[in-house]
Coordinates of C-alpha atoms in Angstrom, one line a residue:
Chain A
X1239 CA 0.0 0.0 0.0
X1240 CA 1.1 3.4 -0.7
X1241 CA 1.1 5.5 2.3
X1242 CA 3.0 8.5 1.5
X1243 CA 1.3 11.8 2.4
X1244 CA 0.7 14.7 -0.2
X1245 CA 0.0 18.4 0.7
X1246 CA 1.1 20.2 -2.3
X1247 CA -2.7 20.9 -3.2
X1248 CA -2.7 22.9 0.1
X1249 CA -1.6 25.8 -2.0
X1250 CA -4.4 25.6 -4.5
X1251 CA -7.4 27.3 -3.3
X1252 CA -9.4 26.2 -6.4
X1253 CA -8.8 22.5 -5.3
X1254 CA -9.4 22.8 -1.7
X1255 CA -12.7 24.6 -2.4
X1256 CA -13.7 22.0 -5.1
X1257 CA -13.1 19.3 -2.7
X1258 CA -15.0 21.0 0.4
X1259 CA -18.0 21.3 -1.9
X1260 CA -17.6 17.8 -3.1
X1261 CA -17.3 16.5 0.4
X1262 CA -20.3 18.6 1.6
X1263 CA -22.6 17.4 -1.3
X1264 CA -21.4 13.8 -0.5
X1265 CA -22.0 14.4 3.1
X1266 CA -25.6 15.6 2.3
X1267 CA -26.6 12.6 0.4
X1268 CA -25.0 10.4 3.1
X1269 CA -26.8 12.2 5.8
X1270 CA -30.1 11.5 4.1
X1271 CA -29.3 7.7 4.1
X1272 CA -27.7 7.6 7.7
X1273 CA -30.6 9.5 9.2
X1274 CA -33.0 6.9 7.8
X1275 CA -30.7 4.1 9.1
X1276 CA -30.3 5.5 12.4
X1277 CA -34.2 6.4 12.9
X1278 CA -35.2 2.8 12.0
X1279 CA -32.7 1.5 14.5
X1280 CA -33.4 3.9 17.2
X1281 CA -37.3 3.0 17.0
X1282 CA -37.2 -0.6 16.0
X1283 CA -33.7 -1.8 17.0
X1284 CA -33.6 -3.3 13.4
X1285 CA -30.2 -3.0 11.6
X1286 CA -31.2 -2.5 8.2
X1287 CA -28.7 -4.1 6.0
X1288 CA -30.9 -3.4 3.1
X1289 CA -30.6 0.3 3.5
X1290 CA -28.0 0.6 0.7
X1291 CA -30.3 -1.6 -1.5
X1292 CA -33.3 0.9 -1.0
X1293 CA -30.9 3.7 -1.9
X1294 CA -30.0 1.7 -4.9
X1295 CA -33.7 1.3 -5.8
X1296 CA -34.4 5.0 -5.4
X1297 CA -31.6 5.5 -8.0
X1298 CA -33.0 3.2 -10.4
X1299 CA -36.5 4.6 -10.1
X1300 CA -35.3 8.1 -10.7
X1301 CA -33.0 6.8 -13.5
X1302 CA -36.0 5.2 -15.3
X1303 CA -37.6 8.7 -15.3
X1304 CA -34.8 10.8 -16.6
X1305 CA -32.6 8.4 -18.6
X1306 CA -29.3 9.2 -20.1
X1307 CA -30.4 12.3 -21.8
X1308 CA -30.4 15.8 -20.2
X1309 CA -34.0 16.1 -18.4
X1310 CA -36.0 19.2 -18.0
X1311 CA -36.4 20.4 -14.2
X1312 CA -39.8 19.1 -14.3
X1313 CA -38.8 15.6 -15.4
X1314 CA -36.1 15.6 -12.8
X1315 CA -38.5 16.7 -9.8
X1316 CA -40.8 13.9 -11.2
X1317 CA -38.0 11.3 -10.9
X1318 CA -37.1 12.5 -7.2
X1319 CA -40.7 12.5 -6.3
X1320 CA -41.0 8.8 -7.7
X1321 CA -37.8 7.6 -6.0
X1322 CA -39.1 9.0 -2.7
X1323 CA -42.6 7.8 -3.0
X1324 CA -41.9 4.2 -4.4
X1325 CA -39.3 3.5 -1.9
X1326 CA -41.7 4.9 0.9
X1327 CA -44.4 2.3 -0.3
X1328 CA -41.8 -0.4 -0.6
X1329 CA -40.8 0.3 3.2
X1330 CA -44.2 0.4 4.3
X1331 CA -45.1 -3.0 2.7
X1332 CA -42.0 -4.8 3.8
X1333 CA -42.5 -3.5 7.4
X1334 CA -46.1 -4.6 7.4
X1335 CA -45.6 -8.1 5.6
X1336 CA -42.3 -9.2 7.1
X1337 CA -40.5 -7.2 9.7
X1338 CA -43.7 -6.8 12.0
X1339 CA -43.6 -10.6 12.6
X1340 CA -40.1 -10.7 13.9
X1341 CA -39.7 -7.7 16.2
X1342 CA -39.4 -10.2 19.2
X1343 CA -37.5 -12.9 17.4
X1344 CA -33.6 -13.7 17.7
X1345 CA -31.6 -10.6 16.3
X1346 CA -30.1 -13.0 13.8
X1347 CA -33.5 -13.3 12.2
X1348 CA -33.8 -9.6 12.0
X1349 CA -30.4 -9.3 10.4
X1350 CA -31.1 -12.1 7.9
X1351 CA -34.4 -10.7 6.8
X1352 CA -33.0 -7.4 5.8
X1353 CA -29.9 -9.2 4.1
X1354 CA -32.6 -11.4 2.3
X1355 CA -33.9 -8.1 1.0
X1356 CA -30.3 -7.1 -0.2
X1357 CA -30.0 -10.4 -2.4
X1358 CA -33.7 -10.0 -3.7
X1359 CA -33.2 -6.3 -4.6
X1360 CA -29.7 -7.0 -6.0
X1361 CA -31.2 -9.4 -8.5
X1362 CA -34.5 -7.8 -9.0
X1363 CA -32.6 -4.6 -10.4
X1364 CA -30.6 -6.8 -12.8
X1365 CA -33.9 -8.4 -14.0
X1366 CA -35.6 -5.3 -14.4
X1367 CA -33.0 -2.9 -15.6
X1368 CA -30.0 -5.2 -16.6
X1369 CA -26.5 -5.3 -15.7
X1370 CA -25.3 -2.1 -17.2
X1371 CA -23.8 0.7 -15.2
X1372 CA -25.8 3.8 -16.1
X1373 CA -25.2 7.5 -15.9
X1374 CA -27.2 10.3 -16.0
X1375 CA -27.0 14.0 -16.4
X1376 CA -27.7 16.8 -14.1
X1377 CA -31.1 18.5 -15.4
X1378 CA -31.3 21.6 -17.3
X1379 CA -30.7 24.6 -15.1
X1380 CA -28.3 22.8 -12.8
X1381 CA -25.8 21.6 -15.4
X1382 CA -23.7 24.6 -15.5
X1383 CA -20.8 26.0 -13.4
X1384 CA -21.5 28.6 -11.0
X1385 CA -19.0 31.5 -10.2
X1386 CA -18.6 32.5 -6.8
X1387 CA -15.9 34.9 -6.0
X1388 CA -14.1 33.8 -8.9
X1389 CA -14.2 30.3 -8.3
X1390 CA -16.1 27.7 -10.4
X1391 CA -18.4 25.4 -8.6
X1392 CA -20.8 22.8 -10.0
X1393 CA -24.4 23.9 -9.8
X1394 CA -25.5 20.3 -9.0
X1395 CA -23.3 19.9 -6.2
X1396 CA -24.8 23.1 -4.6
X1397 CA -28.3 22.0 -5.2
X1398 CA -27.5 18.7 -3.3
X1399 CA -26.2 20.8 -0.5
X1400 CA -29.3 22.8 -0.5
X1401 CA -31.5 20.0 -0.6
X1402 CA -29.9 18.2 2.2
X1403 CA -29.9 21.3 4.4
X1404 CA -33.6 21.5 3.7
X1405 CA -34.4 17.8 4.6
X1406 CA -32.3 18.2 7.6
X1407 CA -34.5 21.4 8.9
X1408 CA -37.5 19.5 7.9
X1409 CA -36.6 16.3 9.6
X1410 CA -35.5 18.3 12.8
X1411 CA -38.9 20.1 12.7
X1412 CA -40.8 16.9 12.3
X1413 CA -38.8 15.1 15.2
X1414 CA -38.7 18.0 17.5
X1415 CA -41.8 20.1 16.9
X1416 CA -44.7 17.6 15.9
X1417 CA -46.6 15.0 17.9
X1418 CA -45.3 12.1 15.8
X1419 CA -41.7 13.2 16.2
X1420 CA -42.3 13.4 20.1
X1421 CA -43.5 9.7 20.0
X1422 CA -40.6 8.6 17.6
X1423 CA -38.1 10.0 20.0
X1424 CA -39.9 8.7 23.0
X1425 CA -39.9 5.1 21.3
X1426 CA -36.1 5.4 20.9
X1427 CA -36.0 5.7 24.8
X1428 CA -38.4 3.1 25.9
X1429 CA -40.9 1.4 23.4
X1430 CA -42.5 -0.7 26.0
X1431 CA -43.4 2.2 28.1
X1432 CA -44.9 4.0 25.1
X1433 CA -47.1 1.1 24.2
X1434 CA -48.2 0.7 27.9
X1435 CA -49.2 4.3 27.6
X1436 CA -51.7 3.5 24.9
X1437 CA -49.7 4.6 21.8
X1438 CA -50.2 2.7 18.7
X1439 CA -46.4 1.7 18.4
X1440 CA -47.1 -0.7 15.5
X1441 CA -48.2 2.3 13.2
X1442 CA -45.3 4.4 14.5
X1443 CA -42.8 1.5 13.4
X1444 CA -44.4 1.3 9.8
X1445 CA -44.2 5.0 9.5
X1446 CA -40.5 5.2 10.6
X1447 CA -39.5 2.2 8.4
X1448 CA -41.2 3.8 5.4
X1449 CA -39.7 7.4 6.1
X1450 CA -36.3 5.9 6.5
X1451 CA -36.5 4.0 3.3
X1452 CA -38.2 7.2 1.6
X1453 CA -35.0 9.1 2.7
X1454 CA -32.6 6.6 1.4
X1455 CA -34.7 6.6 -1.9
X1456 CA -34.7 10.3 -2.2
X1457 CA -30.8 10.3 -1.7
X1458 CA -30.5 7.6 -4.4
X1459 CA -32.5 9.7 -6.8
X1460 CA -30.5 12.7 -6.1
X1461 CA -27.4 10.6 -6.6
X1462 CA -28.1 9.6 -10.2
X1463 CA -26.3 12.5 -11.8
X1464 CA -23.0 12.1 -9.7
X1465 CA -22.7 8.2 -9.3
X1466 CA -23.1 5.4 -11.9
X1467 CA -26.2 3.3 -11.4
X1468 CA -25.7 -0.3 -11.3
X1469 CA -26.4 -3.5 -9.4
X1470 CA -23.3 -3.0 -7.1
X1471 CA -24.4 0.5 -6.0
X1472 CA -25.7 -0.4 -2.7
X1473 CA -22.7 -1.8 -1.1
X1474 CA -20.5 1.2 -0.5
X1475 CA -23.5 3.2 0.5
X1476 CA -24.3 0.9 3.2
X1477 CA -20.8 0.7 4.6
X1478 CA -20.6 4.4 4.6
X1479 CA -23.9 4.7 6.3
X1480 CA -22.9 2.1 8.9
X1481 CA -19.7 4.0 9.6
X1482 CA -21.5 7.3 10.1
X1483 CA -24.3 5.9 12.3
X1484 CA -21.8 4.0 14.4
X1485 CA -19.7 7.0 14.9
X1486 CA -22.5 9.6 15.4
X1487 CA -24.5 7.3 17.7
X1488 CA -27.0 4.6 16.7
X1489 CA -30.3 6.2 16.8
X1490 CA -28.9 9.6 17.1
X1491 CA -30.2 12.4 14.6
X1492 CA -27.4 14.8 15.5
X1493 CA -25.0 12.1 15.4
X1494 CA -26.1 11.1 11.8
X1495 CA -25.8 14.8 10.6
X1496 CA -22.3 15.4 12.2
X1497 CA -21.1 11.9 11.2
X1498 CA -22.2 12.3 7.6
X1499 CA -20.6 15.7 7.3
X1500 CA -17.3 14.5 8.9
X1501 CA -17.0 11.3 6.6
X1502 CA -17.9 13.3 3.5
X1503 CA -14.9 15.7 4.2
X1504 CA -12.7 12.9 5.3
X1505 CA -13.2 11.0 2.0
X1506 CA -12.9 14.4 -0.1
X1507 CA -9.6 15.4 1.5
X1508 CA -8.3 12.0 2.4
X1509 CA -8.2 11.0 -1.3
X1510 CA -5.8 14.0 -1.7
X1511 CA -3.6 13.5 1.2
X1512 CA -3.2 9.7 1.3
X1513 CA -5.7 7.8 -1.1
X1514 CA -4.8 4.3 0.5
X1515 CA -5.0 5.2 3.9
X1516 CA -8.1 7.4 3.4
X1517 CA -10.4 4.4 2.8
X1518 CA -9.0 2.6 5.8
X1519 CA -9.3 5.6 8.3
X1520 CA -13.1 5.4 8.7
X1521 CA -13.0 2.1 9.9
X1522 CA -10.2 2.8 12.3
X1523 CA -12.3 5.8 13.7
X1524 CA -15.3 3.3 13.8
X1525 CA -13.2 0.8 15.8
X1526 CA -11.8 3.5 18.2
X1527 CA -15.3 5.0 18.8
X1528 CA -16.8 1.4 19.5
X1529 CA -14.2 0.5 21.9
X1530 CA -14.0 3.9 23.8
X1531 CA -17.7 5.0 23.5
X1532 CA -19.7 2.2 21.7
X1533 CA -22.9 4.3 21.8
X1534 CA -21.2 6.8 19.7
X1535 CA -20.3 10.6 19.8
X1536 CA -23.8 11.8 20.2
X1537 CA -25.9 8.5 21.3
X1538 CA -27.0 7.7 24.6
X1539 CA -25.6 4.6 26.7
X1540 CA -28.3 2.1 27.1
Chain B
X196 CA -34.1 -20.7 22.4
X197 CA -34.1 -24.2 23.2
X198 CA -31.0 -24.5 25.3
X199 CA -32.1 -27.9 26.5
X200 CA -31.5 -29.4 22.9
X201 CA -28.0 -27.7 22.9
X202 CA -26.6 -29.1 26.1
X203 CA -28.2 -32.6 26.1
X204 CA -28.2 -34.3 22.6
X205 CA -29.8 -37.9 22.7
X206 CA -27.1 -40.4 23.4
X207 CA -28.9 -43.4 21.9
X208 CA -28.5 -43.7 18.0
X209 CA -25.5 -41.2 18.0
X210 CA -23.1 -44.2 17.3
X211 CA -25.3 -45.3 14.3
X212 CA -25.6 -42.1 12.8
X213 CA -21.9 -41.5 13.0
X214 CA -21.3 -44.8 11.4
X215 CA -23.7 -44.0 8.6
X216 CA -22.3 -40.6 8.2
X217 CA -18.8 -42.0 7.7
X218 CA -19.9 -44.7 5.3
X219 CA -21.5 -41.9 3.2
X220 CA -18.4 -39.5 3.5
X221 CA -16.0 -42.4 2.5
X222 CA -18.3 -43.4 -0.5
X223 CA -18.8 -40.0 -2.0
X224 CA -15.4 -39.7 -4.0
X225 CA -15.9 -43.0 -5.6
X226 CA -19.4 -42.4 -6.7
X227 CA -19.3 -39.2 -8.4
X228 CA -17.0 -36.9 -10.8
X229 CA -14.4 -34.5 -10.0
X230 CA -16.9 -31.5 -10.1
X231 CA -19.1 -33.0 -7.3
X232 CA -16.0 -34.1 -5.2
X233 CA -15.4 -30.4 -5.4
X234 CA -18.9 -29.7 -4.3
X235 CA -18.4 -32.4 -1.4
X236 CA -15.3 -30.5 -0.3
X237 CA -17.2 -27.2 -0.4
X238 CA -19.9 -29.0 1.9
X239 CA -17.3 -30.1 4.3
X240 CA -15.4 -27.1 4.6
X241 CA -18.5 -24.9 5.0
X242 CA -19.8 -27.2 7.6
X243 CA -16.8 -26.6 9.8
X244 CA -17.0 -22.9 9.1
X245 CA -20.8 -23.0 10.1
X246 CA -19.9 -24.7 13.2
X247 CA -17.4 -22.1 14.2
X248 CA -20.0 -19.5 13.9
X249 CA -22.4 -21.4 15.9
X250 CA -19.9 -21.8 18.8
X251 CA -20.0 -18.0 19.1
X252 CA -23.7 -17.5 18.4
X253 CA -25.6 -20.7 19.5
X254 CA -23.3 -21.4 22.5
X255 CA -21.8 -18.1 23.3
X256 CA -24.8 -16.0 22.4
X257 CA -22.7 -13.3 20.4
X258 CA -24.0 -12.3 16.9
X259 CA -20.9 -11.0 14.9
X260 CA -21.7 -9.2 11.7
X261 CA -18.0 -9.9 10.4
X262 CA -17.4 -13.7 10.9
X263 CA -15.8 -14.0 7.2
X264 CA -12.8 -12.1 8.4
X265 CA -11.5 -15.2 10.2
X266 CA -12.3 -17.5 7.3
X267 CA -10.7 -14.8 5.0
X268 CA -7.6 -14.3 7.0
X269 CA -7.0 -18.2 6.9
X270 CA -7.4 -18.5 3.2
X271 CA -5.2 -15.3 2.5
X272 CA -2.6 -16.8 4.9
X273 CA -2.3 -19.9 2.8
X274 CA -2.3 -18.1 -0.4
X275 CA 0.2 -15.5 0.6
X276 CA 2.6 -17.9 2.1
X277 CA 2.5 -20.4 -0.8
X278 CA 2.8 -17.6 -3.3
X279 CA 5.1 -15.3 -1.6
X280 CA 7.2 -17.5 0.5
X281 CA 9.1 -20.8 0.5
X282 CA 6.8 -22.6 2.7
X283 CA 5.0 -25.6 1.2
X284 CA 1.3 -25.6 1.1
X285 CA 0.9 -28.0 4.0
X286 CA 3.0 -25.8 6.2
X287 CA 1.0 -22.8 5.1
X288 CA -2.1 -24.9 6.0
X289 CA -0.9 -25.5 9.3
X290 CA -0.3 -21.7 10.0
X291 CA -3.7 -20.7 8.6
X292 CA -5.5 -21.7 12.0
X293 CA -3.0 -19.6 14.0
X294 CA -3.8 -16.7 11.7
X295 CA -7.4 -17.0 12.2
X296 CA -7.0 -17.5 16.1
X297 CA -4.7 -14.5 16.3
X298 CA -7.1 -12.3 14.5
X299 CA -10.1 -13.5 16.6
X300 CA -8.1 -12.8 19.8
X301 CA -7.5 -9.2 18.7
X302 CA -11.2 -8.8 17.4
X303 CA -12.4 -10.4 20.9
X304 CA -10.0 -8.3 23.0
X305 CA -12.1 -5.2 22.2
X306 CA -15.5 -6.7 21.5
X307 CA -16.3 -9.3 24.3
X308 CA -17.3 -6.6 26.9
X309 CA -19.6 -4.9 24.5
X310 CA -23.4 -5.4 24.4
X311 CA -25.0 -7.3 21.6
X312 CA -25.4 -4.7 18.7
X313 CA -21.9 -3.2 19.4
X314 CA -20.3 -6.4 19.3
X315 CA -21.8 -6.9 16.0
X316 CA -20.6 -3.4 14.8
X317 CA -17.1 -4.0 15.8
X318 CA -16.8 -7.1 14.1
X319 CA -18.3 -5.6 11.0
X320 CA -15.6 -2.6 11.2
X321 CA -12.7 -5.1 11.6
X322 CA -13.9 -7.1 8.6
X323 CA -14.2 -3.9 6.5
X324 CA -10.6 -2.9 7.7
X325 CA -9.3 -6.3 6.6
X326 CA -11.3 -6.2 3.3
X327 CA -10.1 -2.8 2.3
X328 CA -6.4 -3.7 3.3
X329 CA -6.7 -6.8 1.1
X330 CA -8.3 -4.9 -1.6
X331 CA -5.7 -2.2 -1.8
X332 CA -2.6 -4.0 -0.9
X333 CA -2.1 -5.0 -4.5
X334 CA 1.4 -6.4 -4.2
X335 CA 0.8 -8.8 -1.4
X336 CA -2.9 -9.8 -1.9
X337 CA -3.4 -9.4 -5.6
X338 CA -6.3 -7.0 -4.9
X339 CA -9.4 -7.3 -6.9
X340 CA -8.0 -10.2 -8.8
X341 CA -7.2 -12.2 -5.7
X342 CA -4.4 -14.8 -5.9
X343 CA -4.4 -18.0 -7.9
X344 CA -2.2 -21.1 -8.5
X345 CA -2.4 -22.2 -4.9
X346 CA -1.6 -25.9 -5.0
X347 CA -0.5 -28.9 -3.1
X348 CA 2.2 -31.2 -4.5
X349 CA 1.4 -34.8 -4.9
X350 CA -1.8 -36.8 -4.2
X351 CA -3.0 -34.5 -1.8
X352 CA -3.4 -32.0 -4.5
X353 CA -5.7 -34.2 -6.5
X354 CA -9.6 -33.8 -5.9
X355 CA -9.6 -37.1 -3.9
X356 CA -6.6 -36.0 -2.0
X357 CA -8.1 -32.7 -1.0
X358 CA -11.3 -34.1 -0.2
X359 CA -9.5 -36.7 2.2
X360 CA -7.6 -33.8 3.8
X361 CA -10.7 -31.6 4.0
X362 CA -12.8 -34.5 5.7
X363 CA -10.2 -35.6 8.1
X364 CA -9.2 -32.0 9.3
X365 CA -12.9 -31.0 9.4
X366 CA -14.0 -34.2 11.3
X367 CA -11.2 -33.4 13.9
X368 CA -12.4 -29.8 14.1
X369 CA -16.0 -30.9 14.8
X370 CA -15.0 -33.5 17.2
X371 CA -13.0 -31.0 18.8
X372 CA -15.9 -28.5 19.0
X373 CA -18.2 -31.2 20.2
X374 CA -15.9 -31.8 23.2
X375 CA -15.4 -27.9 23.9
X376 CA -19.3 -27.4 24.1
X377 CA -19.5 -30.3 26.6
X378 CA -16.5 -29.4 28.8
X379 CA -17.0 -27.2 31.8
X380 CA -15.8 -24.4 29.6
X381 CA -18.6 -25.0 27.2
X382 CA -21.1 -25.2 30.0
X383 CA -19.9 -22.1 31.6
X384 CA -20.1 -20.3 28.2
X385 CA -23.8 -21.3 27.6
X386 CA -24.5 -20.2 31.2
X387 CA -23.0 -16.7 30.4
X388 CA -25.2 -16.9 27.2
X389 CA -28.5 -17.3 29.2
X390 CA -27.7 -15.5 32.2
X391 CA -24.6 -13.1 32.3
X392 CA -25.5 -11.5 35.7
X393 CA -25.9 -14.9 37.4
X394 CA -22.9 -16.4 35.7
X395 CA -20.7 -13.5 37.0
X396 CA -22.2 -14.0 40.4
X397 CA -21.2 -17.6 40.7
X398 CA -17.8 -16.7 39.6
X399 CA -17.6 -17.3 35.9
X400 CA -15.3 -14.8 34.1
X401 CA -17.8 -14.2 31.2
X402 CA -15.5 -11.9 29.2
X403 CA -12.6 -14.5 29.5
X404 CA -14.9 -17.4 28.4
X405 CA -16.2 -15.4 25.4
X406 CA -12.7 -14.6 24.3
X407 CA -11.3 -18.2 24.4
X408 CA -14.6 -19.1 22.4
X409 CA -13.6 -16.5 19.8
X410 CA -10.0 -17.9 19.7
X411 CA -11.5 -21.4 19.2
X412 CA -13.7 -20.4 16.6
X413 CA -11.0 -18.1 14.7
X414 CA -8.6 -21.1 14.7
X415 CA -11.0 -23.5 13.2
X416 CA -12.6 -20.8 10.8
X417 CA -9.1 -20.1 9.7
X418 CA -8.6 -23.9 9.1
X419 CA -11.7 -23.8 7.0
X420 CA -10.5 -20.7 5.0
X421 CA -7.2 -22.3 4.4
X422 CA -8.8 -25.6 3.1
X423 CA -11.1 -23.6 0.9
X424 CA -8.2 -21.6 -0.5
X425 CA -6.4 -24.9 -1.4
X426 CA -9.5 -26.4 -2.8
X427 CA -10.2 -23.5 -5.2
X428 CA -6.5 -23.1 -5.9
X429 CA -7.3 -19.4 -5.3
X430 CA -8.6 -16.7 -2.9
X431 CA -10.8 -13.7 -3.7
X432 CA -11.3 -10.5 -1.6
X433 CA -15.0 -11.0 -1.9
X434 CA -14.5 -13.8 0.7
X435 CA -13.9 -11.0 3.4
X436 CA -16.7 -8.6 2.3
X437 CA -19.7 -8.0 4.5
X438 CA -22.0 -10.1 2.3
X439 CA -19.8 -13.1 2.8
X440 CA -20.4 -12.7 6.7
X441 CA -24.0 -13.6 6.3
X442 CA -23.4 -16.9 4.9
X443 CA -22.6 -18.7 8.2
X444 CA -25.5 -17.0 9.6
X445 CA -27.9 -18.3 6.9
X446 CA -26.3 -21.7 7.2
X447 CA -26.9 -21.8 11.0
X448 CA -30.5 -20.6 10.8
X449 CA -31.4 -22.9 7.7
X450 CA -30.2 -26.1 9.5
X451 CA -31.4 -24.9 13.0
X452 CA -29.8 -22.7 15.4
X453 CA -30.6 -24.7 18.5
X454 CA -28.6 -27.6 18.1
X455 CA -25.0 -28.7 17.4
X456 CA -25.6 -30.3 14.1
X457 CA -28.0 -27.8 12.8
X458 CA -25.4 -25.5 11.2
X459 CA -23.4 -28.4 9.7
X460 CA -26.7 -29.7 8.0
X461 CA -27.5 -26.1 6.9
X462 CA -24.2 -25.8 5.4
X463 CA -24.5 -29.0 3.3
X464 CA -28.0 -27.8 2.2
X465 CA -26.8 -24.3 1.4
X466 CA -23.9 -25.6 -0.7
X467 CA -26.1 -28.2 -2.5
X468 CA -28.9 -25.6 -3.1
X469 CA -26.4 -22.9 -4.3
X470 CA -24.8 -25.6 -6.8
X471 CA -28.3 -26.9 -8.2
X472 CA -29.8 -23.5 -8.4
X473 CA -27.0 -21.9 -10.1
X474 CA -27.3 -24.6 -12.8
X475 CA -30.8 -23.6 -13.5
X476 CA -30.7 -19.7 -13.1
X477 CA -28.4 -16.9 -12.7
X478 CA -30.7 -15.4 -10.1
X479 CA -29.8 -17.7 -7.5
X480 CA -29.3 -14.9 -4.9
X481 CA -33.0 -14.0 -5.5
X482 CA -34.3 -17.7 -4.6
X483 CA -31.9 -17.5 -1.6
X484 CA -33.5 -14.2 -0.4
X485 CA -37.0 -15.6 -0.7
X486 CA -35.9 -18.8 1.0
X487 CA -34.4 -17.0 3.9
X488 CA -37.5 -14.9 4.5
X489 CA -39.6 -18.2 4.2
X490 CA -37.5 -20.1 6.9
X491 CA -37.5 -17.1 9.3
X492 CA -41.2 -16.8 9.0
X493 CA -42.5 -20.4 8.6
X494 CA -39.9 -22.5 10.3
X495 CA -37.7 -20.5 12.7
X496 CA -36.0 -23.7 14.0
X497 CA -34.6 -24.7 11.0
X498 CA -34.4 -28.1 9.3
X499 CA -33.2 -29.9 12.3
X500 CA -35.9 -28.2 14.6
X501 CA -38.6 -29.3 12.1
X502 CA -37.1 -33.1 12.1
X503 CA -37.1 -33.0 15.9
X504 CA -40.6 -31.9 15.9
X505 CA -41.9 -34.3 13.5
X506 CA -40.2 -37.3 15.4
X507 CA -42.0 -36.2 18.5
X508 CA -45.3 -36.5 16.6

């Protein structure tokens, strides 16, 4: 492995800013995925190994609307809406048909069922969309380079950051300012108590799994112009989301946000400093966090 | 979970069953062609691998998400030693279990005090660390391509020789595990699983027992990985990826996690199903996915549990 460190890019503000924006926009996407994963774990204690596969599904849904040609803003919005809505429905159905029956089963069963979903979705996208790696373009209106203080930045990257910020605020509002949010946060602390108080926790579980999947689906749709949509898309996303959620704290909303932004930047600048070490570093940080503070930086010890 | 079945197998009929199994195992290579001998090796090796997982899970109550790292380290130990050093394949195979045990000791040192989900996540992180290093350290591991041309000289390198080697070492490994789970150590490990607080109160060092279980598991998983590397004559980084870690879990649940023999039966069924289904369809994973969901929902005690229930009437 090549472990030499490179810092000559530091003198070049164009590169620094470009990497920062790339890291921030990837962090925004990662936040959407990790927030859903964390929310689902917090409420139902299910570790959703299929979360990356749902992201991939969102990507394919969006791709099937926009295709490889440059799309109009309206078409692109429709693609994002489809990716979000379809993965929400998928999540709700999966929770109602399968997950609901195994909340009290051995954790190995819960793990296996979400893993089975990875296998099923992996082959399903091959059957429906083929084995090709597909790439799409940013929609009209977001395809250009924006000039800010003399620096050229990708409009689509800025758009990703904006969407990430809007969804983040909306999620915060939903979790901290609505009744459903209060119940969800209560469920992460004590599900049994919540049920004993007469709350229909089964509906809450369905809602949370659906919303978690929809967030991953939206992220998958948003990612279509910046990744290649293929059957292998799910794996790296899942690994990154696990890393974020473990470092930030499983079940913690703030942890998902901070973890995603950190990992986004670490990947962006790590590849400049030491490419080989950069992909190992997140796992090392994950190990250190688990050993010293297993509930994560922002989580709550059980 | 049915801990009764774990600690007290029916002694009657065991001798008969072992005799029958032995006769079957000896007859196989004379009855089938080389392709099926290779499949038989795969069955045997994965039976051992599944049993090492069950020592941690069924007996120790720990659910690692990264068990493949122990198998993969054994496989890569053999491959790297054969390709990059002067060691013969048999010496390399003798080192593979040590590599597995050492890796397990390191992983376990950090994770045995952690509660369920965090233990799983820590093993996941270790596995991804190992996977990434294997993928990127091209000069040593061959990266994406893996390493090939890992052969044993002489008769042991033929399909029949490899089969004999795998059967003998696997049988020894499984016999050892059988003794381990019945030893005072094994009983204490199961006690620690069902009630850690009470176990500590009666003086069982729970963490130390779990650590030793990890080391034994890693030793034999490393052996299984080493054997599989020799049987394939090659190793691939995918063997350490997170998706590979689900395989022993699937085998264990398929066969039945409440018994010693369940995971072994599950491993054989899994390998045969994979072999047969991939002959008919390229979408074997899809079928496996639906099968897993069906098993979890319809027969959570696995094939062995289903048999036992049938026998009781």
